[in-house]
mmCIF file of C-alpha atoms in Angstrom:
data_model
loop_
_atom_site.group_PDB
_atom_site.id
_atom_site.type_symbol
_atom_site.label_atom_id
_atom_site.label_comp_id
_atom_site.label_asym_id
_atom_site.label_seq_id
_atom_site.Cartn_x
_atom_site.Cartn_y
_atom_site.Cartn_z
ATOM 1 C CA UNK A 1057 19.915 3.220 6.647
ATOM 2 C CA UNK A 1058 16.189 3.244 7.643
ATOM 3 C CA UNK A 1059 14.646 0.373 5.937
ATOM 4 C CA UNK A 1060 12.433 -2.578 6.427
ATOM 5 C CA UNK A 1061 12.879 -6.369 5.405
ATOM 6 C CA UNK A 1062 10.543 -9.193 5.111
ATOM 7 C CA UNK A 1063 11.011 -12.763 5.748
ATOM 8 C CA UNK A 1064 8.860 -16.255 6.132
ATOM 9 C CA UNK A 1065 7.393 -16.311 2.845
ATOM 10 C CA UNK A 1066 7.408 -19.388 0.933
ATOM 11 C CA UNK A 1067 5.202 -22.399 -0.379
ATOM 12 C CA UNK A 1068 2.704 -23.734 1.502
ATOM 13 C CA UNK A 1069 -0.357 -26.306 0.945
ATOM 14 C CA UNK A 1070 -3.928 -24.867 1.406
ATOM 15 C CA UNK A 1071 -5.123 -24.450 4.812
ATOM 16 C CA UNK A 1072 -1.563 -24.417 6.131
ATOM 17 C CA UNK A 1073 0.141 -21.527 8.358
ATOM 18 C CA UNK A 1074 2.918 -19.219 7.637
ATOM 19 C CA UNK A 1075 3.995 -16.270 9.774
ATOM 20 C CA UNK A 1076 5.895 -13.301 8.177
ATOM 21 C CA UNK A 1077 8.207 -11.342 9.897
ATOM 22 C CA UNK A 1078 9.613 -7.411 8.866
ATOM 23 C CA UNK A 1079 12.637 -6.225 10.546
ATOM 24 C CA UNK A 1080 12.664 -2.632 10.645
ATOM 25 C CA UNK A 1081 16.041 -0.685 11.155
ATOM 26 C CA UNK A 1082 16.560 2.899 11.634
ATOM 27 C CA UNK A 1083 13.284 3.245 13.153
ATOM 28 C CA UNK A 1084 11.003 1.970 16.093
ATOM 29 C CA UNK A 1085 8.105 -0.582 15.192
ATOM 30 C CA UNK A 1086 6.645 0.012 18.317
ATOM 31 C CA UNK A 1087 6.240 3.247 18.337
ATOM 32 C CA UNK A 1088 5.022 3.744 14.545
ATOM 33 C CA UNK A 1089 1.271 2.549 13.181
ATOM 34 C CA UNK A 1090 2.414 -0.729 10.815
ATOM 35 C CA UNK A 1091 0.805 -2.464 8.309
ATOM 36 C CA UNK A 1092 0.554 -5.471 5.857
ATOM 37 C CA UNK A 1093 -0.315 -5.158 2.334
ATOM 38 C CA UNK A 1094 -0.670 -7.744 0.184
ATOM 39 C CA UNK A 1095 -0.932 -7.826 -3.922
ATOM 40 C CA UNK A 1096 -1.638 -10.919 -5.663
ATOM 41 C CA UNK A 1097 0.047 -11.860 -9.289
ATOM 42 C CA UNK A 1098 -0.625 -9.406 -12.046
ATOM 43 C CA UNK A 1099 -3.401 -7.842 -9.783
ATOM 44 C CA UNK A 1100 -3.621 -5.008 -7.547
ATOM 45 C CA UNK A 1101 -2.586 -3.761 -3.721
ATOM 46 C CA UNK A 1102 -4.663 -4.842 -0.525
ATOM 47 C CA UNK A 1103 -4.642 -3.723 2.930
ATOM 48 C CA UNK A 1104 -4.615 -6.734 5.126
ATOM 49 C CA UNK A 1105 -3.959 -5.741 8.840
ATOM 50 C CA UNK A 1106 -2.693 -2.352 10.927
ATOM 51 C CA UNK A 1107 -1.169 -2.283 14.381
ATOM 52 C CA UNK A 1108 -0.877 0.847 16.650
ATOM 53 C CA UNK A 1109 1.153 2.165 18.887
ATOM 54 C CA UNK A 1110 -1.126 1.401 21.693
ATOM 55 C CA UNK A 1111 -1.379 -2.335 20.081
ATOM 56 C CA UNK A 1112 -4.913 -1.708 19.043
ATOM 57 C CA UNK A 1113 -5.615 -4.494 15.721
ATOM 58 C CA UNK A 1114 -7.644 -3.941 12.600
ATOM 59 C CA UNK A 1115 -7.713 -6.615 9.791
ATOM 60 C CA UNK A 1116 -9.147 -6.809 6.328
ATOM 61 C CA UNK A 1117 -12.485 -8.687 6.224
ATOM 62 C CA UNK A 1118 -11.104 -11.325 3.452
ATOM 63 C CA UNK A 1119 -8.257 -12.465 6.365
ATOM 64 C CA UNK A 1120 -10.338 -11.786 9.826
ATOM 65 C CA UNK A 1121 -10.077 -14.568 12.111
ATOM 66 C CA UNK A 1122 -7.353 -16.391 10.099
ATOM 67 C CA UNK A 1123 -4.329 -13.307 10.565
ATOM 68 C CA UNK A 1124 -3.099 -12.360 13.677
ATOM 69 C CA UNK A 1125 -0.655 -8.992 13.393
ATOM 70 C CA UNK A 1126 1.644 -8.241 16.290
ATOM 71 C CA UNK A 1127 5.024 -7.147 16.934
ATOM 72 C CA UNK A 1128 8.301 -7.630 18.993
ATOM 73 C CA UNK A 1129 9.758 -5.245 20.548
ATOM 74 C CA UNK A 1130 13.055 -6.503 21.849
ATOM 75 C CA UNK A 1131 13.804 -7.492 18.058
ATOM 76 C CA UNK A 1132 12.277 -4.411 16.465
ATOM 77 C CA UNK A 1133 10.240 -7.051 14.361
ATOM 78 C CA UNK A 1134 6.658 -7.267 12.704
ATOM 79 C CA UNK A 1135 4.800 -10.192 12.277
ATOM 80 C CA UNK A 1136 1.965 -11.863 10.605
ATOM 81 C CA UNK A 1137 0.811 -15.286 11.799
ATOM 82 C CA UNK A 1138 -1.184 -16.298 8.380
ATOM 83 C CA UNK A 1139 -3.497 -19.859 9.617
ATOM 84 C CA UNK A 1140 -5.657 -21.942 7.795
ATOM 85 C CA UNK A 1141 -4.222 -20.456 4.143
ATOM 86 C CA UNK A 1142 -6.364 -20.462 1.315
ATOM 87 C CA UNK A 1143 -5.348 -20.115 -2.682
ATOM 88 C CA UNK A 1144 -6.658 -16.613 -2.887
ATOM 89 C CA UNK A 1145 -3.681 -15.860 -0.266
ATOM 90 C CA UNK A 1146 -1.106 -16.281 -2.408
ATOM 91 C CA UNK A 1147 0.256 -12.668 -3.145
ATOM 92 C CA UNK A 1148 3.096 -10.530 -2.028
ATOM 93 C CA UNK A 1149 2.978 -9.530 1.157
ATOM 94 C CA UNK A 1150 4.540 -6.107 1.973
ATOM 95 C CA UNK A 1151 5.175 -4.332 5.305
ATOM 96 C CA UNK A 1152 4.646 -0.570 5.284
ATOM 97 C CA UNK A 1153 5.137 1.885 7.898
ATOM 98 C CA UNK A 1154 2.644 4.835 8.564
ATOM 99 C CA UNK A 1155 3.714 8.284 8.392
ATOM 100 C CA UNK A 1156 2.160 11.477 7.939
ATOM 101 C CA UNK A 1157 -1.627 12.035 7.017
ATOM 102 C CA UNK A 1158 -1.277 8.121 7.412
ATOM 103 C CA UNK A 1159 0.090 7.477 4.080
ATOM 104 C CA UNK A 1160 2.664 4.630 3.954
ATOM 105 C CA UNK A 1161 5.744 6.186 3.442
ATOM 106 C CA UNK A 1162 8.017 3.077 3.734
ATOM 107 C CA UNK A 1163 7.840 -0.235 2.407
ATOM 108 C CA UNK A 1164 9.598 -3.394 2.884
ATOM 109 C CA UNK A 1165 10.502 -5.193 -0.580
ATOM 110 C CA UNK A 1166 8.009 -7.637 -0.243
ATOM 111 C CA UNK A 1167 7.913 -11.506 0.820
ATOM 112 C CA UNK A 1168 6.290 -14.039 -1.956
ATOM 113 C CA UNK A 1169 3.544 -15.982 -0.392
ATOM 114 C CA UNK A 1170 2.331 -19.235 -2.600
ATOM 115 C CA UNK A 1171 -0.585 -21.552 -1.406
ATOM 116 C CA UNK A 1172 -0.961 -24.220 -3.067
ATOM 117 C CA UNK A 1173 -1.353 -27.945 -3.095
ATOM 118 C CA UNK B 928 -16.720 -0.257 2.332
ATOM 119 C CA UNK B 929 -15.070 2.690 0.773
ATOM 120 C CA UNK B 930 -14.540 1.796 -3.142
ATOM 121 C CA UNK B 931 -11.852 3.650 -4.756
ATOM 122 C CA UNK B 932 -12.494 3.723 -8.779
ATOM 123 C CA UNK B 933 -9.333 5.263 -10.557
ATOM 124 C CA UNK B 934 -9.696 6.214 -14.316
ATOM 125 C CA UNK B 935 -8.217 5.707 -16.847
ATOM 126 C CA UNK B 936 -7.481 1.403 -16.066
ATOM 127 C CA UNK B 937 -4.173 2.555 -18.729
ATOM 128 C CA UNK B 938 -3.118 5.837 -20.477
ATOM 129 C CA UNK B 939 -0.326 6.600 -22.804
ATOM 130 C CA UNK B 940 1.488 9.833 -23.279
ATOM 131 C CA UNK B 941 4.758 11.066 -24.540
ATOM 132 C CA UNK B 942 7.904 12.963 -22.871
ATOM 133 C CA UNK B 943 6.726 16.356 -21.992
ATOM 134 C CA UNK B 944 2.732 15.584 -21.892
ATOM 135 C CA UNK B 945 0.889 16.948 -18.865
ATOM 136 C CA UNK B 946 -1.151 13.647 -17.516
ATOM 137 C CA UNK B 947 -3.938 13.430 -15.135
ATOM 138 C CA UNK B 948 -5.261 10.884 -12.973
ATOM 139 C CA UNK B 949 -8.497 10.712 -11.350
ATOM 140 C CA UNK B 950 -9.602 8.675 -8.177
ATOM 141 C CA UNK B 951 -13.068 8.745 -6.899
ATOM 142 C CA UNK B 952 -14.382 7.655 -3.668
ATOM 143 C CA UNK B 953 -17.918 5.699 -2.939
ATOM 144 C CA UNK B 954 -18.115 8.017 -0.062
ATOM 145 C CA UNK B 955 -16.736 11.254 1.597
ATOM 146 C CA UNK B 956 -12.733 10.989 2.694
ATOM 147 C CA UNK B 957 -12.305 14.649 3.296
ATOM 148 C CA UNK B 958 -8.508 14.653 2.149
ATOM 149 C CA UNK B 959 -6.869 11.689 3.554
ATOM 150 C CA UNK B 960 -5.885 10.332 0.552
ATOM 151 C CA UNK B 961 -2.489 9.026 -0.610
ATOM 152 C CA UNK B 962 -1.039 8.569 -4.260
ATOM 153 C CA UNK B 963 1.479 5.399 -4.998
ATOM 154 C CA UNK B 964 3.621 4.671 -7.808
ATOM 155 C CA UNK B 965 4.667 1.348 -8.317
ATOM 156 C CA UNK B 966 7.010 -0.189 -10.819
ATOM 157 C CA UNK B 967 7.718 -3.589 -11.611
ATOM 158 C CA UNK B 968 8.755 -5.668 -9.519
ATOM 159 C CA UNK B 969 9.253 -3.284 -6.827
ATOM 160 C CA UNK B 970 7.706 -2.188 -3.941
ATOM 161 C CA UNK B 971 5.011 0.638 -3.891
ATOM 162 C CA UNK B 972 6.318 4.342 -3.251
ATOM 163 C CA UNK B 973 4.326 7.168 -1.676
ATOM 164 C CA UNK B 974 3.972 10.272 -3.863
ATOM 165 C CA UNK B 975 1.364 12.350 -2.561
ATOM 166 C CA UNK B 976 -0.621 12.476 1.155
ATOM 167 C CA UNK B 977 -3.425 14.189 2.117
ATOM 168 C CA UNK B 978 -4.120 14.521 -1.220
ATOM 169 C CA UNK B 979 -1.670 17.047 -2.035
ATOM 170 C CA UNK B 980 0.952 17.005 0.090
ATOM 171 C CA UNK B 981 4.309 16.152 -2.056
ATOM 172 C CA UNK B 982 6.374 13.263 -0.270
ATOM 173 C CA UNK B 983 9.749 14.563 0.899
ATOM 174 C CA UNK B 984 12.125 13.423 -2.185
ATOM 175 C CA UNK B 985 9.457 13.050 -4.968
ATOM 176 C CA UNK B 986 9.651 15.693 -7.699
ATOM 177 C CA UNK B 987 8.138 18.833 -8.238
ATOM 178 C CA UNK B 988 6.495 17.566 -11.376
ATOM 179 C CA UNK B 989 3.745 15.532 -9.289
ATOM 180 C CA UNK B 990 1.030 17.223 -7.775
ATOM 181 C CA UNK B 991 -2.396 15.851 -6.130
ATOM 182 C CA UNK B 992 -5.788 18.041 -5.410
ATOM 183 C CA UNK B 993 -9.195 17.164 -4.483
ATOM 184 C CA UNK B 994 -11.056 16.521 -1.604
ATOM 185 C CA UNK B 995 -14.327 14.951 -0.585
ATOM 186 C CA UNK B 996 -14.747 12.043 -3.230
ATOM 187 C CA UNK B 997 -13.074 13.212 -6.294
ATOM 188 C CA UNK B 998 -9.021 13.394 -6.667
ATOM 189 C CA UNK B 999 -6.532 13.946 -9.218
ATOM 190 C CA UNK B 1000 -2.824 13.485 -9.346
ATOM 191 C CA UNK B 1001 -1.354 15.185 -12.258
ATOM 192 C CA UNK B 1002 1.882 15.033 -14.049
ATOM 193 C CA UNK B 1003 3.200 18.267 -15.801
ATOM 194 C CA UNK B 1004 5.789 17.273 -17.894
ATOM 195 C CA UNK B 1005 5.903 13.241 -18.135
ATOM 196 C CA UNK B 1006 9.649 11.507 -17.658
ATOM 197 C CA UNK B 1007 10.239 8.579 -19.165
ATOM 198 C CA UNK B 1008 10.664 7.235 -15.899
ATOM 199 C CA UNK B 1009 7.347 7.853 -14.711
ATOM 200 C CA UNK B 1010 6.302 4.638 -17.065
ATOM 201 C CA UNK B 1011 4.535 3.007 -13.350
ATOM 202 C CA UNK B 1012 1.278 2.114 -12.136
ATOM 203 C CA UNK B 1013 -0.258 4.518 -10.016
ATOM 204 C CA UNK B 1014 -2.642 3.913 -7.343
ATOM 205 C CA UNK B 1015 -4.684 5.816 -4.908
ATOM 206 C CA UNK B 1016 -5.565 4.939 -1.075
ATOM 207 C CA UNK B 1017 -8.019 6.180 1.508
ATOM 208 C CA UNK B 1018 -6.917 6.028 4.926
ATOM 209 C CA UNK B 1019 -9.877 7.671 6.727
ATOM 210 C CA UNK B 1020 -12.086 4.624 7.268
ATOM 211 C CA UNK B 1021 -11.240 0.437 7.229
ATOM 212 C CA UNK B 1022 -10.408 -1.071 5.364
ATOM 213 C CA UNK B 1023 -7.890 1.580 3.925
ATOM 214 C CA UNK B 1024 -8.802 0.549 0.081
ATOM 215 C CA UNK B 1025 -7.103 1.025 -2.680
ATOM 216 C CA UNK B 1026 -8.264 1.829 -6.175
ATOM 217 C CA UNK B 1027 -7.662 -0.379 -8.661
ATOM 218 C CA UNK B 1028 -4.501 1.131 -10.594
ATOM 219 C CA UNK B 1029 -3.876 3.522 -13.703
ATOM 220 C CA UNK B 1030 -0.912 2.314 -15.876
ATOM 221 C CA UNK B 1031 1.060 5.151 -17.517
ATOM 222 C CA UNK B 1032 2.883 4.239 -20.336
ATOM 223 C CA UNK B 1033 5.546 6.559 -22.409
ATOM 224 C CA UNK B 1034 5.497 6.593 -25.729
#
């Protein structure tokens, strides 16, 4: 079954660090433009970061600086290295692959993300 | 920035209305524009790209047009599981922005 999974989310006090992983199976991160979206409570969806094939990064100005996005090959993983986490990062983060005309056409089912002190 | 505004912020119909959806862009986006749906709790789920281009799997009952800076998604005969929020994305310049969300609910 292609599909992806996230993982690493949690609770974390402000200006802490978190990093998110998504597993994808049935299908090769590295070869596949991937990206984070996040949605906070009751609100709507965010782009946060993109990675290309050729590794090339683009981030959302709100997370710049603070999010790193990379991958791992040998584990067919995703990741996002989230540092010095504010309150306004708590949301959902989801994984999405991009597909045709660039529209994300798979998501993962999302990994709860909670700063707070 | 690109700002997507979507309109109406909530719209209810009945089982068999024909609903529409509209998405404007601040600026140009030719067609590279995608249409969500999202239900509760779950993850978002592509509907239409390049603004009207049906997803593999997603029924014939959807349909996008537009291009430029003004978009539509329209449903011809509303399901009552189509009650979602739907939202639309450009992916031609970042940030790829989405608009704000229209909730549908049935009747």
């Amino acid at each position: 079954e292609v599909q992806l999974v996230e993982s690493g989310g949690g609770l974390i006090q402000p200006g802490g660090s978190l990093r998110l992983s998504c597993t994808s199976s049935g299908f090769s991160v590295t070869n596949t433009y991937m990206n984070w979206v996040r949605q906070a409570p009751g609100k709507g969806l965010e782009w946060v970061s993109v990675i290309y094939a050729d590794g090339t990064v683009y981030y959302a100005d709100s997370v710049k600086g603070r999010f790193t996005i990379s991958r791992d090959n040998s584990k067919n993983t995703l990741h996002l290295q989230m540092n010095s986490l504010r309150v306004e990062d708590t949301a959902v983060y989801y994984c999405a692959r991009e597909g045709l005309g660039d529209a994300f056409d798979m998501w993962g089912q999302g990994t709860m993300v909670t700063v707070s002190s | 920035d690109i700002q997507m505004t979507q309109s109406p912020s909530f719209v209810s119909a009945s089982v068999g209305d024909r609903v529409t959806l509209t998405c404007r862009a601040s600026q140009g986006v030719r067609t590279w524009l995608a249409w969500y749906q999202q239900k509760p709790g779950k993850a978002p789920k592509l509907l239409i790209y390049s603004a009207s281009t049906l997803q593999t799997g997603v029924p014939s009952r959807f349909s996008g047009s537009g291009s430029g800076t003004d978009f539509t998604l329209t449903i011809s005969s509303l399901q009552p599981e189509d009650s979602a929020t739907y939202y639309c994305q450009q992916v031609t310049t970042f940030p790829h922005t989405f608009g704000q969300g229209t909730k549908l609910e049935i009747k």
